[in-house]
Coordinates of C-alpha atoms and ligand atoms in Angstrom, one line a residue:
M1 CA 7.8 12.4 -20.9
K2 CA 11.4 11.4 -21.7
L3 CA 11.9 7.7 -22.3
V4 CA 15.5 6.6 -22.1
P5 CA 16.0 3.0 -23.2
K6 CA 18.4 0.8 -21.2
N7 CA 21.4 -0.8 -23.0
A8 CA 22.1 -4.6 -22.9
I9 CA 24.2 -4.4 -19.8
E10 CA 21.6 -2.3 -17.9
L11 CA 18.9 -4.7 -19.0
N12 CA 20.9 -7.6 -17.5
H13 CA 21.0 -5.8 -14.2
M14 CA 17.3 -5.2 -14.4
R15 CA 16.6 -8.9 -15.1
A16 CA 18.6 -9.9 -12.0
A17 CA 16.9 -7.3 -9.8
G18 CA 13.5 -8.3 -11.1
Q19 CA 14.2 -12.0 -10.5
L20 CA 15.3 -11.4 -7.0
A21 CA 12.2 -9.3 -6.2
A22 CA 10.0 -12.1 -7.6
Q23 CA 11.9 -14.7 -5.6
V24 CA 11.2 -12.7 -2.4
L25 CA 7.5 -12.9 -3.1
D26 CA 7.8 -16.7 -3.7
Y27 CA 9.8 -17.1 -0.5
I28 CA 7.3 -15.3 1.7
T29 CA 4.3 -17.3 0.4
P30 CA 4.2 -20.1 3.0
H31 CA 4.5 -17.6 5.8
V32 CA 1.3 -15.8 4.9
Q33 CA -1.1 -17.4 7.3
A34 CA -3.7 -16.5 9.9
G35 CA -2.0 -15.3 13.2
V36 CA 1.1 -13.8 11.6
S37 CA 1.7 -10.1 11.8
T38 CA 2.5 -8.0 8.8
L39 CA 5.7 -6.8 10.6
K40 CA 6.9 -10.4 10.8
L41 CA 6.3 -10.8 7.0
N42 CA 8.2 -7.6 6.4
D43 CA 11.1 -8.6 8.6
L44 CA 11.4 -12.0 6.9
C45 CA 11.5 -10.3 3.4
H46 CA 14.0 -7.7 4.7
A47 CA 16.4 -10.4 6.0
Y48 CA 16.0 -12.4 2.7
I49 CA 16.8 -9.3 0.6
E50 CA 19.9 -8.5 2.6
E51 CA 21.1 -12.2 2.5
H52 CA 20.9 -11.9 -1.3
N53 CA 23.2 -8.8 -1.3
A54 CA 20.4 -6.4 -2.1
V55 CA 18.7 -3.4 -0.4
P56 CA 15.0 -2.9 0.1
A57 CA 14.2 0.2 -1.9
P58 CA 11.2 1.5 0.2
L59 CA 13.2 1.7 3.5
N60 CA 13.8 5.4 4.2
Y61 CA 12.5 6.3 0.7
K62 CA 10.9 9.7 1.2
G63 CA 10.9 8.7 4.9
Y64 CA 9.0 5.5 4.4
P65 CA 9.7 3.4 7.6
K66 CA 9.8 -0.3 6.4
A67 CA 11.4 -2.6 3.8
T68 CA 8.1 -3.6 2.1
C69 CA 4.5 -2.4 1.7
I70 CA 1.8 -4.7 2.9
S71 CA -1.7 -3.6 2.1
V72 CA -4.6 -5.6 3.7
N73 CA -8.2 -5.6 2.6
D74 CA -9.4 -2.0 2.2
V75 CA -5.8 -0.7 2.1
V76 CA -5.1 0.3 -1.6
C77 CA -1.3 0.6 -1.3
H78 CA 1.6 1.7 0.9
G79 CA 0.4 -0.2 3.9
I80 CA 3.0 0.0 6.7
P81 CA 3.8 -3.4 8.2
S82 CA 2.9 -3.4 11.9
A83 CA 3.3 -5.8 14.9
D84 CA -0.3 -4.9 15.7
E85 CA -1.7 -6.1 12.4
I86 CA -2.4 -9.8 12.7
L87 CA -3.7 -11.7 9.6
K88 CA -7.0 -13.5 10.0
D89 CA -9.0 -16.0 8.0
G90 CA -10.7 -14.3 5.0
D91 CA -8.1 -11.5 4.6
I92 CA -6.7 -10.5 1.3
L93 CA -3.4 -8.7 1.0
N94 CA -0.9 -7.3 -1.3
I95 CA 2.8 -7.6 -0.6
D96 CA 4.9 -5.1 -2.6
V97 CA 8.7 -5.7 -2.8
T98 CA 11.2 -3.5 -4.4
V99 CA 14.9 -4.5 -4.3
I100 CA 18.0 -2.6 -5.3
L101 CA 20.6 -5.1 -6.6
N102 CA 23.9 -3.8 -8.0
G103 CA 22.3 -0.4 -8.3
Y104 CA 19.2 -1.4 -10.2
H105 CA 15.5 -1.7 -9.1
G106 CA 13.2 -4.6 -9.4
D107 CA 9.6 -3.9 -8.3
T108 CA 6.8 -6.4 -8.1
S109 CA 3.7 -7.2 -6.0
R110 CA 1.1 -9.9 -5.7
M111 CA -2.1 -10.6 -3.9
Y112 CA -2.2 -13.3 -1.1
T113 CA -5.2 -14.9 0.6
V114 CA -5.5 -16.1 4.1
G115 CA -7.6 -19.2 4.6
K116 CA -11.0 -19.2 3.0
V117 CA -11.7 -16.0 1.1
D118 CA -15.2 -15.2 -0.2
D119 CA -16.1 -15.4 -3.9
A120 CA -16.5 -11.6 -4.3
A121 CA -12.9 -11.0 -3.1
M122 CA -11.5 -13.8 -5.3
Q123 CA -13.3 -12.3 -8.3
L124 CA -11.7 -8.9 -7.6
I125 CA -8.3 -10.5 -7.3
R126 CA -8.7 -12.4 -10.6
T127 CA -10.0 -9.4 -12.5
T128 CA -7.1 -7.3 -11.2
Y129 CA -4.6 -9.9 -12.3
D130 CA -6.2 -10.3 -15.7
S131 CA -6.3 -6.5 -16.2
M132 CA -2.5 -6.2 -15.4
M133 CA -1.8 -8.9 -18.0
A134 CA -4.0 -7.3 -20.6
G135 CA -2.1 -4.0 -20.1
I136 CA 1.3 -5.7 -20.2
N137 CA 0.3 -7.7 -23.4
T138 CA -0.2 -4.5 -25.4
V139 CA 3.5 -3.6 -25.0
K140 CA 6.0 -3.9 -27.8
S141 CA 8.4 -1.6 -29.6
G142 CA 6.3 1.1 -31.3
S143 CA 3.1 0.5 -29.2
Y144 CA 1.4 3.4 -27.4
L145 CA 1.6 4.0 -23.7
Y146 CA -2.1 4.8 -23.9
D147 CA -2.8 1.2 -24.9
I148 CA -1.9 -0.1 -21.5
G149 CA -4.4 1.8 -19.5
N150 CA -7.0 1.3 -22.2
A151 CA -6.6 -2.5 -22.1
I152 CA -6.8 -2.5 -18.3
E153 CA -10.0 -0.4 -18.3
K154 CA -11.5 -2.8 -20.9
V155 CA -11.1 -5.7 -18.4
V156 CA -12.1 -3.8 -15.3
A157 CA -15.0 -1.5 -16.3
P158 CA -17.5 -4.3 -17.3
K159 CA -17.2 -5.7 -13.7
G160 CA -18.2 -2.4 -12.2
Y161 CA -15.0 -2.0 -10.2
G162 CA -13.1 1.3 -9.7
I163 CA -9.6 1.8 -11.1
V164 CA -7.5 3.9 -8.8
R165 CA -6.3 7.1 -10.5
D166 CA -4.2 8.6 -7.7
Y167 CA -1.3 6.2 -8.1
C168 CA 0.3 4.9 -11.3
G169 CA 3.0 2.7 -12.7
H170 CA 6.4 4.2 -13.4
G171 CA 9.7 3.8 -15.2
L172 CA 12.5 2.5 -13.1
G173 CA 16.2 1.6 -13.3
R174 CA 18.9 3.2 -11.2
T175 CA 16.1 5.3 -9.8
F176 CA 12.9 4.0 -8.2
H177 CA 10.5 6.2 -10.0
E178 CA 11.2 7.8 -13.4
D179 CA 9.4 8.4 -16.7
P180 CA 7.2 7.0 -18.2
M181 CA 4.2 7.6 -15.9
V182 CA 1.9 4.6 -16.6
L183 CA -1.8 5.3 -16.0
H184 CA -4.0 2.3 -15.5
Y185 CA -7.1 3.8 -17.1
A186 CA -7.8 5.2 -20.6
N187 CA -6.5 8.8 -20.6
R188 CA -5.6 10.7 -23.8
E189 CA -3.2 13.1 -22.0
F190 CA -0.2 11.1 -23.2
A191 CA -1.8 9.7 -26.3
G192 CA 1.2 10.3 -28.5
V193 CA 3.8 8.6 -26.3
R194 CA 5.3 5.6 -28.0
L195 CA 7.3 2.9 -26.4
R196 CA 10.6 1.7 -27.7
N197 CA 13.0 -1.2 -27.2
G198 CA 14.8 -1.2 -23.9
V199 CA 12.4 1.1 -22.0
T200 CA 11.7 -0.4 -18.5
F201 CA 8.7 0.3 -16.4
T202 CA 6.0 -1.2 -14.1
V203 CA 2.4 -2.0 -14.7
E204 CA 0.6 -2.1 -11.3
P205 CA -3.1 -1.5 -11.4
M206 CA -5.0 -1.0 -8.1
V207 CA -8.6 -2.0 -8.5
N208 CA -11.3 -1.3 -5.9
A209 CA -14.5 -3.3 -5.4
G210 CA -16.4 0.0 -5.2
S211 CA -15.4 3.6 -5.9
F212 CA -12.0 4.4 -7.4
R213 CA -11.6 7.2 -4.8
T214 CA -8.9 6.9 -2.1
E215 CA -8.1 8.5 1.2
L216 CA -4.6 9.0 2.7
L217 CA -4.3 8.4 6.4
D218 CA -2.6 10.8 8.8
D219 CA 0.5 8.6 8.8
G220 CA 1.2 10.1 5.4
W221 CA 1.5 6.7 3.7
T222 CA -1.4 4.3 4.2
V223 CA -3.9 4.7 1.3
L224 CA -7.4 3.4 1.9
T225 CA -10.4 3.0 -0.3
A226 CA -12.7 6.0 0.4
D227 CA -15.7 3.7 0.8
R228 CA -13.7 1.1 2.8
K229 CA -14.5 -1.7 0.3
L230 CA -11.7 -4.1 -0.8
S231 CA -8.9 -3.2 -3.1
A232 CA -6.5 -5.5 -5.0
Q233 CA -3.2 -4.9 -6.9
F234 CA -0.6 -6.9 -8.9
E235 CA 2.7 -5.4 -10.2
H236 CA 5.3 -6.5 -12.7
T237 CA 8.5 -4.8 -14.0
L238 CA 8.9 -5.1 -17.7
A239 CA 11.1 -4.1 -20.6
V240 CA 9.9 -3.3 -24.1
S241 CA 11.3 -5.5 -26.8
D242 CA 10.6 -6.0 -30.5
N243 CA 8.7 -9.1 -29.9
G244 CA 6.5 -7.8 -27.0
P245 CA 6.9 -7.3 -23.3
E246 CA 9.7 -8.9 -21.4
I247 CA 8.4 -9.5 -17.9
M248 CA 11.3 -9.3 -15.6
T249 CA 9.5 -10.2 -12.4
L250 CA 7.9 -13.6 -13.4
S251 CA 7.7 -15.9 -10.4
P252 CA 10.5 -18.5 -10.4
A253 CA 8.0 -20.8 -8.7
G254 CA 5.4 -20.2 -11.3
Y255 CA 3.0 -18.4 -9.0
T256 CA 0.4 -16.2 -10.6
L257 CA -2.9 -16.1 -8.7
P258 CA -3.6 -17.1 -5.1
P259 CA -4.1 -19.5 -3.5
Y260 CA -0.5 -20.6 -4.3
A261 CA -0.3 -23.9 -2.5
Ligands
MF3_301 N1 6.7 -0.3 -4.5 C1 5.9 0.8 -4.7 C2 5.6 1.0 -6.1 O1 5.2 0.1 -6.7 C3 6.4 2.1 -4.1 C4 6.5 2.0 -2.6 S1 7.2 3.5 -2.2 C5 7.2 3.4 -0.5 O2 5.9 2.0 -6.8 F1 7.9 4.4 -0.1 F2 5.9 3.4 -0.1 F3 7.7 2.3 -0.2
CO302 CO1 6.0 0.2 -8.6
CO303 CO1 5.9 -1.8 -6.1

C-alpha cells in the first residue's frame, strides 16, 4: 500500500469538499419522512450539490446511475435511489454523499430514521456510530492502520453483530478510491502499515444485525445482508495529523446520531 500525504493546499481543498458533503447530509435531514421516495431525496441532494458548484461523484462512476447511494433497512450499501421505494414509519436508512469540489472528493454518510424505530434498530445504529468513532480515534501520525479495524471490532463484537468484510474504507483525494484500504475488522494482513501526517481516507463501517455476509443483487450494485436482517453504516473522511484525526466531514449542524430533530 502506497500512502501519499496531501500538502497544505490539497488539505484545504479536502476540508472544503468534506464540509460540503456534510452540509448536504444536514440539508436533506428534514426531507427524510414517511411517504417520500428515495429518488426524491437523491434529486434534492443532486440539485443542492450542483448549486454549490460541485459534482456528485457516484453519478456514472463505474456506471452507477444516480448521484447518491440510499440504503434502506437490509440494504448494506450502494442502494440505488428509486421512485418506487417509498419510506415508511420504522425504516432505517443510510444516505451516502460524495461530492467533487474543485477536483477533490468529500465522502460521508449517516443513518436516518423514519418515525418510530424499534429499540433493536436504534441499538444497531448507535453501536455502528460508536464503532466508527472508536476507529477514527485511534488515528494519529505514526499510528497503525490495523488499529482502526481492531478498535471497531472491539465495539461491535460484544454486541454479536456482524462486521461487513466485502467493502472497506479507502483513501481519497483527486480520486474517489485510492490507498490505503481501510478494513473495519481486525486483520493482520496490513499490520505493518503506519499512518502519517496528511494522509486522507474514510472510515465507514457497515454493521449487520446478524451475519456479516452480503449478497449482490442482479442490478450489479445493491448489496443486501445475506440473512435479510438490518444493516447500518456511518462514514467520515479524515486526515491524519500529529495531534490525532482531523474529521473533515463533521456536521455543520452538529448532527451525530438520529433522530436529528
Ligand atoms: N460513497 C461510497 C463510498 O463510501 C461509494 C459509492 S460508489 C457508487 O465509498 F458508485 F456506488 F456510488
Ligand atoms: Co467511502
Ligand atoms: Co461514501
